[in-house]
């Protein structure tokens, strides 16, 4: 089977959708299938091209057997509604215009958000005459409304109509959480049309490593209890909570908070750090994906935080699985699905979202009882290896795609037989 996957993000970009797509597609190739990805020239999150890439109309490369067609888009930083909308819409146009460069496609998968990337699957599948599967990684427009990125009842109403189109038109849907499936079923989508394939951990890349490593040496962290957040610094992540917790613990010189990443809020966070006069917070820019295991290994606890909204009770951030695979205890400021998972695993501690006081007290407790913290990390590691290996999940996903393709072929054959009669 030749799978054409449409995604706005792909390595060397390091955000969660880029990692999920790459980790799944390379395993589909290993299973004997052909995979082509249509994506942008890498520029996330600042809208600046990565070294060695150009924003040309089309350019080909390959990664671990996955063929990659990069198409021209309007480049924009990951902030500001108007410019980002142009960025997303330009991808839809380029993907639809250039998809015929990919030949003999059996099935199209598009991932959403963003809406326009998800919708591109509708056009591309029609042009290729093959089935379409849409992957729902987040609930739009609910998510962007929850963080205040979009206002206005008229615009939100339009986005809700696009959302419903995205659920109704594909041949099948892959959702990342059970809550996402419940949301779609409540909108009238048949349950049998939806399969759940969660995120997980690439156990080849994320595995237990020594805490004493080069990263700790470079940044003078030896002897410190390091509580780290690694990932996007966006409107959804409530990272001011980390700075407020650090302020509460500034009299404990053995505790260091580490923030690694980039995003729309990083500048504001740097400014706030200075305003608070914090000497116990180390803020580093985005690192390559292959550097992340060393950073997590150097951590004593990993922070997974989101704003306090009802919507974020439906999500399970992928960084949970990676931290568990590294056997690092999680301090989780996300309620709902994520809380259920972490409490079931025994691999972390839940705190109320956006509670700087609870974050400070939990970090302090872990720093004073390292045996408990390390045991919590080992328990989470065992759980993720048993239940959330990317190897297993990628094959589950592939089974869904094969089933959709075979069902489409059978329907087509029956239609042809009827026409012949």
Coordinates of C-alpha atoms in Angstrom, one line a residue:
X1 CA 0.0 0.0 0.0
X2 CA 1.2 3.5 -0.8
X3 CA 0.2 5.9 2.0
X4 CA 0.2 9.7 1.3
X5 CA 0.5 11.6 4.6
X6 CA -0.3 15.3 4.8
X7 CA 1.2 17.2 7.7
X8 CA 2.2 20.8 8.4
X9 CA 5.2 19.6 10.5
X10 CA 7.9 17.0 10.0
X11 CA 11.5 16.6 11.2
X12 CA 13.8 18.3 11.6
X13 CA 11.0 20.2 13.3
X14 CA 10.7 18.9 16.9
X15 CA 7.2 19.5 18.0
X16 CA 4.7 16.7 18.9
X17 CA 3.0 16.4 15.5
X18 CA 6.3 16.2 13.7
X19 CA 7.5 13.5 16.0
X20 CA 4.3 11.5 15.9
X21 CA 4.1 11.5 12.1
X22 CA 7.7 10.5 11.7
X23 CA 7.7 7.8 14.3
X24 CA 4.6 6.2 12.8
X25 CA 5.5 6.6 9.1
X26 CA 9.0 5.1 9.4
X27 CA 7.5 2.0 11.1
X28 CA 4.9 1.7 8.2
X29 CA 7.9 1.6 5.8
X30 CA 9.6 -1.0 8.0
X31 CA 6.4 -3.1 7.7
X32 CA 6.7 -3.1 3.9
X33 CA 4.5 -0.2 2.8
X34 CA 5.4 2.9 0.8
X35 CA 4.9 6.2 2.5
X36 CA 5.2 9.7 1.1
X37 CA 4.8 12.8 3.3
X38 CA 3.8 16.2 1.9
X39 CA 4.9 18.9 4.3
X40 CA 6.4 22.4 4.5
X41 CA 10.0 23.5 4.5
X42 CA 10.9 23.3 8.2
X43 CA 10.4 26.7 10.0
X44 CA 8.5 26.1 13.2
X45 CA 8.1 27.9 15.6
X46 CA 9.6 31.2 14.5
X47 CA 8.8 31.2 10.7
X48 CA 12.5 31.1 9.9
X49 CA 13.8 28.4 7.6
X50 CA 16.1 25.8 9.1
X51 CA 19.7 25.8 7.8
X52 CA 20.0 23.9 4.5
X53 CA 16.4 24.4 3.4
X54 CA 14.7 26.7 0.9
X55 CA 11.1 27.7 0.6
X56 CA 10.8 26.4 -3.0
X57 CA 7.6 25.4 -4.8
X58 CA 8.7 21.8 -4.3
X59 CA 11.7 19.8 -3.2
X60 CA 12.2 16.2 -2.4
X61 CA 14.1 14.5 0.4
X62 CA 13.9 11.2 2.3
X63 CA 14.2 10.2 6.0
X64 CA 14.4 6.5 7.0
X65 CA 12.7 5.3 3.9
X66 CA 9.9 7.9 4.0
X67 CA 9.8 10.1 0.9
X68 CA 9.2 13.7 1.7
X69 CA 7.8 16.3 -0.6
X70 CA 8.2 19.8 0.8
X71 CA 6.0 22.5 -0.8
X72 CA 6.1 26.2 -0.7
X73 CA 4.1 28.0 1.9
X74 CA 3.7 31.5 3.4
X75 CA 6.2 31.5 6.3
X76 CA 5.0 32.8 9.6
X77 CA 6.0 32.6 13.2
X78 CA 3.7 30.6 15.5
X79 CA 1.9 33.7 16.7
X80 CA -0.7 36.1 15.4
X81 CA -4.0 34.8 13.8
X82 CA -3.8 36.5 10.4
X83 CA -0.3 35.4 9.5
X84 CA -0.7 31.9 10.8
X85 CA -4.0 31.6 8.9
X86 CA -2.2 32.5 5.7
X87 CA 0.5 30.0 6.5
X88 CA -2.0 27.2 7.0
X89 CA -4.1 28.1 4.0
X90 CA -1.0 28.3 1.7
X91 CA -0.2 24.8 2.7
X92 CA -3.7 23.6 1.6
X93 CA -3.3 25.2 -1.8
X94 CA 0.3 23.9 -2.4
X95 CA -0.5 20.4 -1.2
X96 CA -3.6 20.2 -3.5
X97 CA -1.7 21.8 -6.4
X98 CA 1.3 19.5 -6.2
X99 CA -0.1 16.3 -4.9
X100 CA -0.1 14.8 -8.4
X101 CA 3.7 14.7 -8.2
X102 CA 3.1 11.7 -6.0
X103 CA 1.9 8.8 -8.1
X104 CA -0.1 5.6 -7.4
X105 CA -1.5 6.6 -4.1
X106 CA -3.7 4.0 -2.3
X107 CA -4.8 6.1 0.7
X108 CA -4.5 9.7 2.0
X109 CA -4.1 10.6 5.7
X110 CA -4.2 14.2 6.8
X111 CA -3.7 15.4 10.4
X112 CA -5.5 18.1 12.2
X113 CA -5.0 20.6 13.6
X114 CA -4.5 22.7 11.8
X115 CA -7.9 22.8 10.0
X116 CA -6.4 23.6 6.6
X117 CA -4.0 20.7 6.8
X118 CA -6.8 18.4 7.8
X119 CA -9.0 19.7 4.9
X120 CA -6.3 19.3 2.4
X121 CA -6.9 15.5 2.7
X122 CA -10.4 16.0 1.2
X123 CA -9.1 17.6 -1.9
X124 CA -6.0 15.4 -2.3
X125 CA -8.0 12.2 -1.8
X126 CA -10.5 13.3 -4.5
X127 CA -7.7 14.1 -6.9
X128 CA -6.2 10.7 -6.4
X129 CA -9.5 8.8 -6.2
X130 CA -8.7 7.0 -3.0
X131 CA -10.0 6.8 0.6
X132 CA -9.3 9.6 3.1
X133 CA -8.5 9.2 6.8
X134 CA -8.3 12.2 9.1
X135 CA -6.2 12.2 12.3
X136 CA -7.6 14.4 15.1
X137 CA -4.8 15.4 17.4
X138 CA -6.6 18.2 19.1
X139 CA -10.1 19.7 19.2
X140 CA -10.4 22.8 17.1
X141 CA -11.9 25.4 17.3
X142 CA -12.4 24.6 21.0
X143 CA -8.6 24.7 21.8
X144 CA -7.9 28.0 20.2
X145 CA -11.0 29.5 21.7
X146 CA -10.0 28.2 25.2
X147 CA -6.7 30.1 25.1
X148 CA -8.2 33.3 23.7
X149 CA -6.5 33.0 20.3
X150 CA -9.8 33.5 18.4
X151 CA -12.8 35.6 19.4
X152 CA -16.0 36.6 17.8
X153 CA -19.1 34.4 17.6
X154 CA -19.3 34.6 13.8
X155 CA -15.7 33.4 13.3
X156 CA -16.1 30.6 15.9
X157 CA -19.4 29.5 14.2
X158 CA -17.6 29.3 10.8
X159 CA -14.8 27.2 12.4
X160 CA -17.3 24.9 14.0
X161 CA -18.9 24.3 10.6
X162 CA -15.4 23.4 9.2
X163 CA -14.9 21.1 12.2
X164 CA -18.1 19.2 11.5
X165 CA -17.1 18.9 7.8
X166 CA -13.8 17.4 8.9
X167 CA -15.7 14.8 10.9
X168 CA -18.4 14.0 8.4
X169 CA -16.5 13.7 5.1
X170 CA -13.5 11.3 5.7
X171 CA -13.9 7.6 5.2
X172 CA -12.5 7.1 8.7
X173 CA -11.1 9.0 11.7
X174 CA -8.2 8.3 14.0
X175 CA -8.5 10.1 17.3
X176 CA -5.8 10.4 20.0
X177 CA -7.9 10.1 23.1
X178 CA -11.2 8.6 24.2
X179 CA -12.4 12.0 25.1
X180 CA -11.9 13.2 21.5
X181 CA -14.0 10.2 20.3
X182 CA -16.8 11.1 22.8
X183 CA -16.8 14.7 21.5
X184 CA -17.2 13.6 17.9
X185 CA -19.9 11.0 18.7
X186 CA -21.8 13.8 20.6
X187 CA -21.8 15.7 17.3
X188 CA -23.5 12.8 15.5
X189 CA -20.4 10.9 14.1
X190 CA -21.0 7.1 14.2
X191 CA -18.7 5.4 16.8
X192 CA -17.6 2.7 14.3
X193 CA -16.1 5.5 12.1
X194 CA -13.6 6.4 14.8
X195 CA -10.6 4.4 16.1
X196 CA -8.4 5.6 19.0
X197 CA -4.6 5.5 18.5
X198 CA -2.9 7.3 21.3
X199 CA 0.5 8.8 21.5
X200 CA 3.3 6.8 22.9
X201 CA 7.1 6.6 23.3
X202 CA 9.8 5.6 20.9
X203 CA 11.5 3.2 23.2
X204 CA 14.6 3.1 21.0
X205 CA 15.2 6.8 21.5
X206 CA 13.7 7.3 25.0
X207 CA 15.1 4.9 27.5
X208 CA 16.7 5.1 31.0
X209 CA 20.0 6.9 31.0
X210 CA 22.4 8.1 33.7
X211 CA 21.5 11.4 35.3
X212 CA 25.1 12.5 35.4
X213 CA 25.7 13.5 31.8
X214 CA 27.2 16.1 29.6
X215 CA 24.1 18.3 29.8
X216 CA 24.4 18.6 33.6
X217 CA 28.1 19.4 33.2
X218 CA 27.6 22.1 30.5
X219 CA 25.0 24.0 32.5
X220 CA 26.5 23.5 36.0
X221 CA 23.6 21.4 37.3
X222 CA 25.5 18.8 39.3
X223 CA 24.3 18.6 42.8
X224 CA 21.0 20.3 41.9
X225 CA 17.5 18.9 41.9
X226 CA 16.3 19.7 38.4
X227 CA 12.6 20.1 37.6
X228 CA 12.3 20.5 33.8
X229 CA 9.8 21.5 31.2
X230 CA 10.8 20.6 27.6
X231 CA 8.5 21.7 24.8
X232 CA 6.5 24.5 23.3
X233 CA 6.2 27.7 25.3
X234 CA 2.7 28.6 24.1
X235 CA -0.4 30.3 25.3
X236 CA -1.8 26.9 26.3
X237 CA 1.0 25.9 28.7
X238 CA 0.7 28.3 31.6
X239 CA 4.5 28.4 32.1
X240 CA 4.2 31.5 34.3
X241 CA 3.2 28.9 36.9
X242 CA 6.8 27.6 36.8
X243 CA 8.2 31.1 37.5
X244 CA 5.9 31.7 40.3
X245 CA 6.8 28.3 41.9
X246 CA 10.5 29.2 41.5
X247 CA 9.9 32.4 43.3
X248 CA 8.5 30.5 46.2
X249 CA 11.5 28.2 46.3
X250 CA 14.3 30.8 45.8
X251 CA 15.6 30.1 49.3
X252 CA 16.4 26.5 48.3
X253 CA 19.6 26.8 46.3
X254 CA 19.7 23.0 45.6
X255 CA 16.5 23.3 43.4
X256 CA 16.7 24.5 39.8
X257 CA 13.9 24.9 37.3
X258 CA 14.7 24.3 33.7
X259 CA 12.7 25.5 30.7
X260 CA 13.8 24.3 27.2
X261 CA 12.0 25.3 24.1
X262 CA 10.5 28.1 22.0
X263 CA 7.1 29.5 21.2
X264 CA 4.8 32.5 21.3
X265 CA 5.2 33.1 25.1
X266 CA 9.0 32.6 25.4
X267 CA 9.8 36.3 25.2
X268 CA 7.2 37.2 27.8
X269 CA 8.5 34.4 30.1
X270 CA 12.1 35.7 29.8
X271 CA 10.9 39.2 30.6
X272 CA 8.9 37.9 33.6
X273 CA 11.9 35.9 34.9
X274 CA 13.9 39.2 35.0
X275 CA 11.1 41.0 36.7
X276 CA 10.9 38.4 39.4
X277 CA 14.7 38.4 39.8
X278 CA 14.9 34.6 39.5
X279 CA 18.3 33.0 39.8
X280 CA 16.9 29.4 40.1
X281 CA 15.4 29.2 36.5
X282 CA 17.5 28.3 33.5
X283 CA 15.8 29.0 30.2
X284 CA 17.3 27.5 27.0
X285 CA 16.2 27.7 23.4
X286 CA 14.7 24.9 21.4
X287 CA 17.0 21.9 21.0
X288 CA 17.1 19.2 18.3
X289 CA 14.9 16.1 19.0
X290 CA 17.9 13.9 19.4
X291 CA 19.1 16.1 22.3
X292 CA 15.9 15.7 24.3
X293 CA 16.7 12.3 25.8
X294 CA 19.9 13.7 27.4
X295 CA 18.0 16.7 28.8
X296 CA 15.3 14.5 30.3
X297 CA 18.0 12.1 31.7
X298 CA 19.5 15.1 33.4
X299 CA 16.2 15.9 35.1
X300 CA 15.0 14.8 38.5
X301 CA 11.4 15.5 37.6
X302 CA 9.5 16.4 34.4
X303 CA 6.8 19.0 34.3
X304 CA 3.7 18.6 32.1
X305 CA 1.5 21.7 32.4
X306 CA -1.5 23.2 30.7
X307 CA -3.9 26.0 31.5
X308 CA -6.9 25.2 33.7
X309 CA -9.8 24.8 31.2
X310 CA -12.4 22.1 30.7
X311 CA -11.1 21.4 27.2
X312 CA -7.6 20.4 28.3
X313 CA -9.2 17.6 30.3
X314 CA -9.6 15.8 26.9
X315 CA -5.9 15.8 26.0
X316 CA -2.8 13.6 26.8
X317 CA 0.4 15.5 26.0
X318 CA 3.0 13.3 24.3
X319 CA 5.7 14.4 26.6
X320 CA 4.1 12.3 29.3
X321 CA 5.1 9.1 27.5
X322 CA 8.6 10.2 26.8
X323 CA 9.3 11.2 30.4
X324 CA 7.9 7.9 31.6
X325 CA 10.1 6.0 29.1
X326 CA 13.1 7.8 30.6
X327 CA 12.0 6.7 34.1
X328 CA 11.6 10.3 35.3
X329 CA 8.7 11.1 37.7
X330 CA 6.1 13.5 36.3
X331 CA 4.6 16.5 38.0
X332 CA 1.3 16.8 36.1
X333 CA -0.7 20.0 35.9
X334 CA -3.4 18.7 33.5
X335 CA -6.7 17.2 34.7
X336 CA -9.0 14.7 33.0
X337 CA -7.6 12.1 30.6
X338 CA -3.9 12.9 31.5
X339 CA -4.6 12.6 35.2
X340 CA -6.3 9.2 34.8
X341 CA -3.3 7.9 32.8
X342 CA -0.6 9.2 35.2
X343 CA -2.4 8.0 38.3
X344 CA -3.1 4.6 36.7
X345 CA 0.6 4.3 35.8
X346 CA 1.9 5.3 39.2
X347 CA 4.5 7.4 37.3
X348 CA 3.7 10.8 38.6
X349 CA 1.9 13.2 40.9
X350 CA -1.1 15.4 39.9
X351 CA -1.3 19.0 40.9
X352 CA -4.1 21.5 40.2
X353 CA -3.4 23.2 36.9
X354 CA -1.9 26.7 37.3
X355 CA -1.2 26.2 41.0
X356 CA 2.2 27.6 41.7
X357 CA 1.9 26.7 45.4
X358 CA 1.2 23.0 44.7
X359 CA 4.0 22.9 42.1
X360 CA 6.5 24.4 44.5
X361 CA 5.5 22.0 47.3
X362 CA 5.6 18.9 45.1
X363 CA 9.1 19.8 43.7
X364 CA 10.3 20.4 47.3
X365 CA 8.9 17.1 48.5
X366 CA 10.6 15.2 45.6
X367 CA 13.9 16.9 46.3
X368 CA 13.8 15.9 49.9
X369 CA 12.8 12.2 49.1
X370 CA 14.8 11.2 46.0
X371 CA 14.2 7.5 46.6
X372 CA 10.4 8.1 46.3
X373 CA 10.9 10.2 43.2
X374 CA 13.1 7.7 41.6
X375 CA 10.8 4.8 42.4
X376 CA 7.9 6.7 40.9
X377 CA 9.9 7.2 37.7
X378 CA 10.7 3.4 37.5
X379 CA 7.0 2.6 38.0
X380 CA 6.1 4.9 35.1
X381 CA 8.8 3.4 32.9
X382 CA 7.5 -0.1 33.4
X383 CA 3.9 1.0 32.6
X384 CA 4.8 2.8 29.3
X385 CA 6.9 0.0 28.1
X386 CA 4.0 -2.4 28.6
X387 CA 1.2 -0.3 27.2
X388 CA 2.5 2.7 25.1
X389 CA 5.3 1.5 22.9
X390 CA 5.3 3.4 19.6
X391 CA 6.2 0.1 17.8
X392 CA 2.9 -1.4 18.9
X393 CA 0.8 1.7 18.4
X394 CA 2.2 2.3 14.9
X395 CA 1.1 -1.2 13.9
X396 CA -2.3 -0.6 15.4
X397 CA -2.6 2.5 13.3
X398 CA -1.5 0.6 10.2
X399 CA -4.1 -2.0 10.8
X400 CA -6.8 0.8 10.7
X401 CA -5.4 2.1 7.4
X402 CA -5.3 -1.3 5.8
X403 CA -8.9 -1.9 6.9
X404 CA -10.0 1.4 5.4
X405 CA -8.2 0.7 2.2
X406 CA -9.5 -2.8 1.8
X407 CA -13.1 -1.7 2.6
X408 CA -12.8 1.1 -0.1
X409 CA -11.5 -1.4 -2.6
X410 CA -14.3 -3.8 -1.9
X411 CA -16.9 -1.1 -2.3
X412 CA -15.3 0.0 -5.6
X413 CA -15.3 -3.6 -6.8
X414 CA -19.0 -4.0 -5.9
X415 CA -19.8 -0.7 -7.7
X416 CA -18.0 -1.8 -10.8
X417 CA -19.8 -5.2 -10.8
X418 CA -23.1 -3.4 -10.5
X419 CA -22.3 -1.0 -13.3
X420 CA -21.3 -3.9 -15.6
X421 CA -24.6 -5.6 -15.0

